PDB file of C-alpha atoms in Angstrom:
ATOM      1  CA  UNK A  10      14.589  -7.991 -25.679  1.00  0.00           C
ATOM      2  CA  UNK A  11      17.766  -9.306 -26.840  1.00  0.00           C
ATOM      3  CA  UNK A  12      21.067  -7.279 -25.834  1.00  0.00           C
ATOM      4  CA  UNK A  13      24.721  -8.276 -26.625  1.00  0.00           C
ATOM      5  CA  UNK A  14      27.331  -5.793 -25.845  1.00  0.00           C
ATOM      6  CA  UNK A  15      30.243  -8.068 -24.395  1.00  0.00           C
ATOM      7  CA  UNK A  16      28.055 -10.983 -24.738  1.00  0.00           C
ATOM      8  CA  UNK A  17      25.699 -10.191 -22.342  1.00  0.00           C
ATOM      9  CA  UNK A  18      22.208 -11.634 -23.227  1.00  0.00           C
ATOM     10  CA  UNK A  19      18.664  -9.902 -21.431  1.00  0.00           C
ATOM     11  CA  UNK A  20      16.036 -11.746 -20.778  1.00  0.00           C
ATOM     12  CA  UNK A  21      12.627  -9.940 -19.639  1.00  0.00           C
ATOM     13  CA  UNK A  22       9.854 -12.404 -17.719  1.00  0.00           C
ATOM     14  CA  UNK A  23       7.170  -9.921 -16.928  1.00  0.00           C
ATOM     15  CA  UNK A  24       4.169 -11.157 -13.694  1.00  0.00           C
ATOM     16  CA  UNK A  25       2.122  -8.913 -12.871  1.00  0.00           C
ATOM     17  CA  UNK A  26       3.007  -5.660 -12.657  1.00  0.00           C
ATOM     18  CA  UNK A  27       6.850  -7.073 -12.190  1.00  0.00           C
ATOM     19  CA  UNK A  28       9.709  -6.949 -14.594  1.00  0.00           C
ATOM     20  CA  UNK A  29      11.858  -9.597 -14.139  1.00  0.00           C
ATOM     21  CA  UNK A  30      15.682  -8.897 -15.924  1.00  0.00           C
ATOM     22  CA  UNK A  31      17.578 -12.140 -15.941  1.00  0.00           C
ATOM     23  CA  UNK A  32      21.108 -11.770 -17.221  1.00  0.00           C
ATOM     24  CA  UNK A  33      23.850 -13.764 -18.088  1.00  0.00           C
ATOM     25  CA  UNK A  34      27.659 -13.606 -18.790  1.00  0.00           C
ATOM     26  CA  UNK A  35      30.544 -15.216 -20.268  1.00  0.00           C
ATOM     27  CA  UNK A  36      31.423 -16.320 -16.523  1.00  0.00           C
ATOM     28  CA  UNK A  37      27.748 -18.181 -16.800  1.00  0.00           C
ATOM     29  CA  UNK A  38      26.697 -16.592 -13.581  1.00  0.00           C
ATOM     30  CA  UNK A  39      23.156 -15.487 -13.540  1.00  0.00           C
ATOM     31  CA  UNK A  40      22.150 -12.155 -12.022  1.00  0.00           C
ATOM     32  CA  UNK A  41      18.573 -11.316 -11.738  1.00  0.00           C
ATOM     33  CA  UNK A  42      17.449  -7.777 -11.745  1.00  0.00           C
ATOM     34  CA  UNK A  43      13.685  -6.206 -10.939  1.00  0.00           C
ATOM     35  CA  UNK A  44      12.062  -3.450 -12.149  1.00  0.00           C
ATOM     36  CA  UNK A  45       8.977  -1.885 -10.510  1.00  0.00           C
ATOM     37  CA  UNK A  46       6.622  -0.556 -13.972  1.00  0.00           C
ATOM     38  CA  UNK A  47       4.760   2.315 -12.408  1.00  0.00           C
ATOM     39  CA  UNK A  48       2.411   1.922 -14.972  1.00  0.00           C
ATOM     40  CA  UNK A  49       0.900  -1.488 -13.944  1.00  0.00           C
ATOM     41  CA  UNK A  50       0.575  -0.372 -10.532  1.00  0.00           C
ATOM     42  CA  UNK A  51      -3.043   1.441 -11.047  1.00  0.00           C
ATOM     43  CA  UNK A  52      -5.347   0.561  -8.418  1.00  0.00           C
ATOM     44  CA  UNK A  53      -8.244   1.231  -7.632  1.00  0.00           C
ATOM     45  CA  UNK A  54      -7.201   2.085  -4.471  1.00  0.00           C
ATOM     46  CA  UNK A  55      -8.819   1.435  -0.534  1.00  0.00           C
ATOM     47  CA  UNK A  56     -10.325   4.858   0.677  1.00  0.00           C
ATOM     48  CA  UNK A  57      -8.198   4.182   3.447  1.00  0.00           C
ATOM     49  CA  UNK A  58      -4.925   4.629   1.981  1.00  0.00           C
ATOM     50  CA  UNK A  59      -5.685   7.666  -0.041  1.00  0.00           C
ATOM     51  CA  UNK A  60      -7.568   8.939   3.403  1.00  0.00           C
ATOM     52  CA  UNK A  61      -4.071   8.508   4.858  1.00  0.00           C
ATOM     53  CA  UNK A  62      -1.977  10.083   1.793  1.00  0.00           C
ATOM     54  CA  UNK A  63      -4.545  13.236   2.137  1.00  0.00           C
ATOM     55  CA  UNK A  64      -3.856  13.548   5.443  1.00  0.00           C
ATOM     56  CA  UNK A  65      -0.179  13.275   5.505  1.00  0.00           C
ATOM     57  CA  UNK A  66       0.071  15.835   2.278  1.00  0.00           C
ATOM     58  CA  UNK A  67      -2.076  18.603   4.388  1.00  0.00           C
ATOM     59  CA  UNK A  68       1.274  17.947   6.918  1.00  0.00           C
ATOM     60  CA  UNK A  69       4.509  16.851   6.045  1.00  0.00           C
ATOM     61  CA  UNK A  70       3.650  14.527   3.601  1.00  0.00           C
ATOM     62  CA  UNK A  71       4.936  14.766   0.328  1.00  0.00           C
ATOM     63  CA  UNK A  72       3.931  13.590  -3.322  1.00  0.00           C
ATOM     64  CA  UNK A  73       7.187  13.190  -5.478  1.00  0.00           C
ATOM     65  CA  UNK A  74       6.648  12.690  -9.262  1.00  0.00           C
ATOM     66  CA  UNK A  75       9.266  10.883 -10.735  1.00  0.00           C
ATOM     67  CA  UNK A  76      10.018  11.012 -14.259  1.00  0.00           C
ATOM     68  CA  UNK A  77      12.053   8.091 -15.015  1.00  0.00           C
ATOM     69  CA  UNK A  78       9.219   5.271 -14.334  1.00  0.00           C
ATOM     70  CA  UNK A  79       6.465   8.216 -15.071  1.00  0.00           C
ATOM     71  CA  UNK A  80       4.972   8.102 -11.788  1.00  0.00           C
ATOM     72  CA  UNK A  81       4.316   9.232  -8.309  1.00  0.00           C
ATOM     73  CA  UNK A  82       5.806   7.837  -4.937  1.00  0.00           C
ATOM     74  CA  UNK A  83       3.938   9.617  -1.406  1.00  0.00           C
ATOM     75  CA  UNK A  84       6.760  10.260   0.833  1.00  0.00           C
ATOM     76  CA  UNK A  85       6.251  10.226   4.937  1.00  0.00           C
ATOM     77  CA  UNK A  86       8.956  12.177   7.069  1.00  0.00           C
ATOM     78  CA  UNK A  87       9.218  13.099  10.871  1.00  0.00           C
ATOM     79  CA  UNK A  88      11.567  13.820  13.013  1.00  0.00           C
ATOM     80  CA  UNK A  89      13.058  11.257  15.793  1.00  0.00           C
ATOM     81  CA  UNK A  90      11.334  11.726  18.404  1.00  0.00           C
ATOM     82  CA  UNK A  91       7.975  11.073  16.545  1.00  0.00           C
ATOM     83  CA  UNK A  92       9.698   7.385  15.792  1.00  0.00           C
ATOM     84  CA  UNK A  93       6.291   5.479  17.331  1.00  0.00           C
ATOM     85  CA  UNK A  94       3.911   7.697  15.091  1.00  0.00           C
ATOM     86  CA  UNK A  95       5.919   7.130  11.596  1.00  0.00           C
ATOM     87  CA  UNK A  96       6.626   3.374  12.729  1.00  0.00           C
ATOM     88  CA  UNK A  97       2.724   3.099  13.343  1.00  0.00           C
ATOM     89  CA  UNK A  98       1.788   4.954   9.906  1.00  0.00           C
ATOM     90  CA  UNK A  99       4.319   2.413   8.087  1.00  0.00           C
ATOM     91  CA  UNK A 100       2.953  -0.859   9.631  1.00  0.00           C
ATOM     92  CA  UNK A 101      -0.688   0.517   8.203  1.00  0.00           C
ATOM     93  CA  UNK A 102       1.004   1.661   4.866  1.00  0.00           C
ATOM     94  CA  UNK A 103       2.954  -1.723   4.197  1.00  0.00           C
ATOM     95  CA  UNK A 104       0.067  -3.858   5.344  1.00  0.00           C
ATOM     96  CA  UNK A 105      -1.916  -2.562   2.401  1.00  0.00           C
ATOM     97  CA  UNK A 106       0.123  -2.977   0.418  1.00  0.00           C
ATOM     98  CA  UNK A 107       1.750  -0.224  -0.646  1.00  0.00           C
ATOM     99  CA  UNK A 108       5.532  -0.239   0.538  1.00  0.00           C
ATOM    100  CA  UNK A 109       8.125  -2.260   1.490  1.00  0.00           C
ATOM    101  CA  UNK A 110       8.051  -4.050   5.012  1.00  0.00           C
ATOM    102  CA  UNK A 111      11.299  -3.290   6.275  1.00  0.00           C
ATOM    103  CA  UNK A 112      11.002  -1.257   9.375  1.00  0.00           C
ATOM    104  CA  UNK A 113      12.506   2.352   8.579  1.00  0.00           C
ATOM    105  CA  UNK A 114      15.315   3.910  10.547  1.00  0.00           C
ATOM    106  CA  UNK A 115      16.326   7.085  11.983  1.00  0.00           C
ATOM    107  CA  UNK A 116      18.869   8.567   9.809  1.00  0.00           C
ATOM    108  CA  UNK A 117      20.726  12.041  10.398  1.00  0.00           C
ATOM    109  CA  UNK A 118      20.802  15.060   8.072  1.00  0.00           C
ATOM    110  CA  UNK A 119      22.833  17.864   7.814  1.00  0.00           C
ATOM    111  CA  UNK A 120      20.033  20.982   8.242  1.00  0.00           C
ATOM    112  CA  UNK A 121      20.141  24.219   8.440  1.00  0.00           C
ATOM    113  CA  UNK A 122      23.663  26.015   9.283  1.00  0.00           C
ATOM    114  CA  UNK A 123      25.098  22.825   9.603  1.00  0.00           C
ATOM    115  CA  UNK A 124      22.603  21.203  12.267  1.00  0.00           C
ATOM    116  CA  UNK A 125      22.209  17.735  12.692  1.00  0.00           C
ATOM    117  CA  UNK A 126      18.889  16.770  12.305  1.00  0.00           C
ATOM    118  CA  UNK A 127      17.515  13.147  12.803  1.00  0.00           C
ATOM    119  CA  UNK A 128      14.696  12.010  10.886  1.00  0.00           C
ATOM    120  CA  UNK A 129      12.762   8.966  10.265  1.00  0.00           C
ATOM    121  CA  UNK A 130      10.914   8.136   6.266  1.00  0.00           C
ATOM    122  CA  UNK A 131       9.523   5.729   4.081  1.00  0.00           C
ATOM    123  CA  UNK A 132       7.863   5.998   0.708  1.00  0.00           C
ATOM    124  CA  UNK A 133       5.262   4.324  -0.750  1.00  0.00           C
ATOM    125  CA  UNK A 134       6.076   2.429  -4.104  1.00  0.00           C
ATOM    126  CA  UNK A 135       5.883   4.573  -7.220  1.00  0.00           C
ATOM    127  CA  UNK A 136       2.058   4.569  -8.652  1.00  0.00           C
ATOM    128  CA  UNK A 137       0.909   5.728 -12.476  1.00  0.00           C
ATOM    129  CA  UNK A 138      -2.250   6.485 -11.160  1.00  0.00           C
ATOM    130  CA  UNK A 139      -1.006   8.349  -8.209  1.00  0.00           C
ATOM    131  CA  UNK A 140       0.260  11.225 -10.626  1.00  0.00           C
ATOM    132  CA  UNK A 141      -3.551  12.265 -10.198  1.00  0.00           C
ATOM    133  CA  UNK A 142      -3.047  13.173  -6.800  1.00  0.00           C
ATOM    134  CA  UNK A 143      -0.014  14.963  -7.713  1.00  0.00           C
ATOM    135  CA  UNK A 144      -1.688  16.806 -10.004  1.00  0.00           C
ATOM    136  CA  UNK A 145      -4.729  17.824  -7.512  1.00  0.00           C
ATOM    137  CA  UNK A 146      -1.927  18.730  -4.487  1.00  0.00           C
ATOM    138  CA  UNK A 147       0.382  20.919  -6.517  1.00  0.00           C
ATOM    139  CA  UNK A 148      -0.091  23.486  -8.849  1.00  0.00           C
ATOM    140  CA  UNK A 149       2.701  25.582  -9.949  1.00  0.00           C
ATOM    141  CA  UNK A 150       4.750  23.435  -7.813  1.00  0.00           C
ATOM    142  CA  UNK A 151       2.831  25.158  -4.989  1.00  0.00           C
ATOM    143  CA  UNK A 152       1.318  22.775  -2.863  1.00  0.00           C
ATOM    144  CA  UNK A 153      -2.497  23.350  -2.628  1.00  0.00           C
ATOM    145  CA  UNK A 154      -5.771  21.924  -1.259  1.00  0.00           C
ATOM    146  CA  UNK A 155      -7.710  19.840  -4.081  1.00  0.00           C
ATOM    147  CA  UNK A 156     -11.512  20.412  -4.215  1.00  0.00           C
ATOM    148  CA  UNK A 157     -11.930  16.912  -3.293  1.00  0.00           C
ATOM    149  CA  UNK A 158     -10.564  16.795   0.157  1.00  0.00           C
ATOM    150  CA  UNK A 159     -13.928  16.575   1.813  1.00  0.00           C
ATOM    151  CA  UNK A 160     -13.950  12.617   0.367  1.00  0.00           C
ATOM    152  CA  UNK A 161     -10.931  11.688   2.158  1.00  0.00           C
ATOM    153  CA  UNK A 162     -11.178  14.383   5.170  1.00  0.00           C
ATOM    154  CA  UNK A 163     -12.224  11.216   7.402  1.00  0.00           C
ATOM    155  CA  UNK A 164     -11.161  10.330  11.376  1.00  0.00           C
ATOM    156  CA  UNK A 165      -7.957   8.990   9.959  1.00  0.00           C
ATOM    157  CA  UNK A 166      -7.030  11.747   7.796  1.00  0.00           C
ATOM    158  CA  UNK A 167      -7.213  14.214  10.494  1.00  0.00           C
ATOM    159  CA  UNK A 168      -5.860  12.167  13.131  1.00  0.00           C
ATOM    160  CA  UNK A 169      -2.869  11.949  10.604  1.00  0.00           C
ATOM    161  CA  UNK A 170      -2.853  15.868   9.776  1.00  0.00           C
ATOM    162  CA  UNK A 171      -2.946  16.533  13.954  1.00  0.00           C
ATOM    163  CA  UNK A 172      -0.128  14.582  14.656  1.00  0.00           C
ATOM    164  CA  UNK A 173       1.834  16.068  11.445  1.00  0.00           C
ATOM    165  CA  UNK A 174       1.097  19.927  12.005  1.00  0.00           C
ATOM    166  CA  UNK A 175      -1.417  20.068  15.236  1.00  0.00           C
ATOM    167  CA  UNK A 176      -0.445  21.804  18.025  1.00  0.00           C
ATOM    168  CA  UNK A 177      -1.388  23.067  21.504  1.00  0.00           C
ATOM    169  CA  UNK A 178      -2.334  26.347  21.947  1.00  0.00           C
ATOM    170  CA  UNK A 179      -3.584  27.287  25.470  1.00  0.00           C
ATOM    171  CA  UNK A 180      -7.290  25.143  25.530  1.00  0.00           C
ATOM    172  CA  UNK A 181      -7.075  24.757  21.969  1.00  0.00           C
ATOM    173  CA  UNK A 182      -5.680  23.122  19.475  1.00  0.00           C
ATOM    174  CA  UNK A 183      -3.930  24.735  16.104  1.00  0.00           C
ATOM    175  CA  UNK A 184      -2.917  23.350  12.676  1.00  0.00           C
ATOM    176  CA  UNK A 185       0.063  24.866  11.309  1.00  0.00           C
ATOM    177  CA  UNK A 186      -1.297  25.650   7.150  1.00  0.00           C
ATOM    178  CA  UNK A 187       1.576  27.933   6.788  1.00  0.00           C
ATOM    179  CA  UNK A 188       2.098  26.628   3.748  1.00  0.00           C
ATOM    180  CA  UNK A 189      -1.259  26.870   1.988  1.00  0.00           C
ATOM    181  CA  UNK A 190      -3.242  30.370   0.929  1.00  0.00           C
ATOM    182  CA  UNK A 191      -5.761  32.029   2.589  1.00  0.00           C
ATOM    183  CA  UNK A 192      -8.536  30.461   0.147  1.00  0.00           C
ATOM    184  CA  UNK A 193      -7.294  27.358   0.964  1.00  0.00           C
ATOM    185  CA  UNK A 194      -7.410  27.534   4.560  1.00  0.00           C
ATOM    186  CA  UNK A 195     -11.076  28.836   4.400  1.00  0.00           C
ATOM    187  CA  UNK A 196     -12.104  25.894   2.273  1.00  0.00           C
ATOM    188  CA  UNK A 197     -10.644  23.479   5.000  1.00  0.00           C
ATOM    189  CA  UNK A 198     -12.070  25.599   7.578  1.00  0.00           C
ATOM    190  CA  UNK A 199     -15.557  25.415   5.222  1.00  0.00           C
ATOM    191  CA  UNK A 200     -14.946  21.541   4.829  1.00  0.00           C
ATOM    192  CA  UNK A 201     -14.369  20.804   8.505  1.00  0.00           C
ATOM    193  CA  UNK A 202     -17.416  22.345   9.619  1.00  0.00           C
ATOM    194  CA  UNK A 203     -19.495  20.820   7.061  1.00  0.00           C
ATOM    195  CA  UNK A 204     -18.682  17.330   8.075  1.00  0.00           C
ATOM    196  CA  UNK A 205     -17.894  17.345  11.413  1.00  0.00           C
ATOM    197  CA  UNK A 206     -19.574  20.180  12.477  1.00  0.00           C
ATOM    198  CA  UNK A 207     -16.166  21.538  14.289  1.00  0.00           C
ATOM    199  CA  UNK A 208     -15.549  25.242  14.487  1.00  0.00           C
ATOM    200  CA  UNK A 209     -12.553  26.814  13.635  1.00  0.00           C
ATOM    201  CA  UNK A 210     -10.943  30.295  12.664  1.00  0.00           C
ATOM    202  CA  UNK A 211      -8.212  31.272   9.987  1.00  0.00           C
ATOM    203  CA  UNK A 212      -5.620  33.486  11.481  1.00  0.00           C
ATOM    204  CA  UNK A 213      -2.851  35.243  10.244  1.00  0.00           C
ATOM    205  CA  UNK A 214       0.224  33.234  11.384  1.00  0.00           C
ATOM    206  CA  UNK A 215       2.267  36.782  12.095  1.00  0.00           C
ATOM    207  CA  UNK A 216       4.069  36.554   8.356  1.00  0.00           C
ATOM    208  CA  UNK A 217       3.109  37.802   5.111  1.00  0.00           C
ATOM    209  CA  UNK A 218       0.693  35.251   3.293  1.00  0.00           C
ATOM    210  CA  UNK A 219       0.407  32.575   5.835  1.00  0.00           C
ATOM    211  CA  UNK A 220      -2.455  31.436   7.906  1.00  0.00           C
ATOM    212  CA  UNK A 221      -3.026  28.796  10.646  1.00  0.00           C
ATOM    213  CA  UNK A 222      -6.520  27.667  11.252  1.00  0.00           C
ATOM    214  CA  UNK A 223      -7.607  27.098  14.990  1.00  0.00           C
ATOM    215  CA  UNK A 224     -10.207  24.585  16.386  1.00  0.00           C
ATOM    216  CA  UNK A 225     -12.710  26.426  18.536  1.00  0.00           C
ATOM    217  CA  UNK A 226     -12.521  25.701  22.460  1.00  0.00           C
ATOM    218  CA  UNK A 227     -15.979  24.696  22.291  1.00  0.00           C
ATOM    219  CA  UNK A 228     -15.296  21.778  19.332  1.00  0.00           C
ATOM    220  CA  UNK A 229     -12.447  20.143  21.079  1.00  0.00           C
ATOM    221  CA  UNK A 230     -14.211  17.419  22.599  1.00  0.00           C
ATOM    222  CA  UNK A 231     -15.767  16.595  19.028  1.00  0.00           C
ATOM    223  CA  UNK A 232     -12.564  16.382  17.435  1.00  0.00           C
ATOM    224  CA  UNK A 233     -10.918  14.774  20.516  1.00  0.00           C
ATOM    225  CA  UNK A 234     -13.724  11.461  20.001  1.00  0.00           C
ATOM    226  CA  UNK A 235     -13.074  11.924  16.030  1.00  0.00           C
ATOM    227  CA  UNK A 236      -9.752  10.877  16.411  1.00  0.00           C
ATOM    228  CA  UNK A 237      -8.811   9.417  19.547  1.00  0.00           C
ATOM    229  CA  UNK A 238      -8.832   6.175  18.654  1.00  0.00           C
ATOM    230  CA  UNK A 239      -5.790   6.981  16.319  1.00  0.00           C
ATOM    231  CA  UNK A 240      -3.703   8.938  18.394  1.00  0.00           C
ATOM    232  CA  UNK A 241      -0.735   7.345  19.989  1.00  0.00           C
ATOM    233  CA  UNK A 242      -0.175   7.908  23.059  1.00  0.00           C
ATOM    234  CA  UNK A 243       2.990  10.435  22.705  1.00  0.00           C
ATOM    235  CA  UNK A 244       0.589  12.501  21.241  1.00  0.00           C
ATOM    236  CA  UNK A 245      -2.203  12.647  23.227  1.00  0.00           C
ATOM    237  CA  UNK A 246      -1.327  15.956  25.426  1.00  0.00           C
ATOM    238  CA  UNK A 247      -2.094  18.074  21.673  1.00  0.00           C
ATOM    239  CA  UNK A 248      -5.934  17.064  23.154  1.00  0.00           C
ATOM    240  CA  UNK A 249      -6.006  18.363  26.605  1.00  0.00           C
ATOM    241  CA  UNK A 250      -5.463  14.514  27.666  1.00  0.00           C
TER     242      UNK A 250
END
């Protein structure tokens, strides 16, 4: 591509799935520009990593689709004092692959009312083929449970979704699916069971149209030795350790 407004010439050297801009000026200085093409960036992709991204979504995770490289970045966000877990998520998420290995740091945020909140994210480069996964988490812009969660339901994925929106509650333990319906918590209730044979109830979370789903007293130690090995050790109290 050839470009001359003020003289200034473009030069595109594509590797990979890189896009290389190398410009130069009147002045002669060079300046060299990249651009990320989401659409290169396809996979396949580890089990792992999409283990992880399916756990973080059924928390805090997010999938943002953006429109100007036509693709789909997974944010991670917690607050500060969960620093260890997110810095522990990133080292796993960067040494796939799949961001940037600059350690992230806490930033502050004006919340609600004018709070000060301090949070710690990353994001995970911006995949084509992670607008699928998009598509399966959000329908209507409603963030949902994709039929295909049992796949990527694995130790990981839970350990992930326990730290995100677990909780104690007396002996037990209770994740926070506020957000999703009532058919979707039964399906991850139904799912949960099915491969990990770990009892749980859907209870009505004291609004209108939002549930939380409760792991059995009885099935704690089974999801205690599902995930353990995961669970830094800030977080180990949410399993009666």
């Amino acid at each position: 591509m050839l470009y001359c407004p003020k003289c200034y010439f473009y030069i595109i050297i594509i590797f990979s799935s890189i896009y290389f801009i190398i410009i130069y000026n009147n002045s002669n200085n060079t300046i060299i520009k990249r651009i990320n093409d989401s659409r290169k960036r396809i996979g396949p992709h580890n089990k792992e990593i999409i283990s992880i991204i399916y756990g973080s979504l059924l928390g805090d995770g997010h999938a943002e689709y953006r429109k100007q490289s036509n693709g789909t970045r997974i944010s991670f966000s917690q607050e500060s004092n969960h620093y260890k877990y997110l810095i522990w998520l990133h080292n796993i998420v960067s040494s796939h692959g799949y961001c940037n290995t600059t350690v992230p740091k806490i930033q502050s945020r004006i919340g609600d009312k004018g709070k000060i909140r301090y949070i710690i994210r990353f994001h995970t480069y911006t995949y084509s083929s992670f607008n699928e996964i998009h598509n399966k988490w959000y329908v209507n812009n409603k963030k949902t449970v994709p039929k295909d969660i049992k796949e990527f339901l694995t130790p990981i994925a839970l350990a992930i979704w326990t730290i995100n929106d677990g909780s104690r509650s007396g002996n037990s333990i209770k994740w926070s699916t506020n957000n999703f319906s009532y058919e979707d918590c039964m399906y991850l209730s139904y799912v949960i069971y099915d491969l990990y044979k770990i009892k749980t109830s859907v209870i009505s979370a004291g609004k209108k149209d939002q549930y939380v789903i409760y792991v059995i007293k009885e099935s704690i130690p089974i999801l205690r030795d599902l995930i353990k090995d995961y669970i830094i050790s800030e977080i180990l109290y949410k399993l009666n350790y």
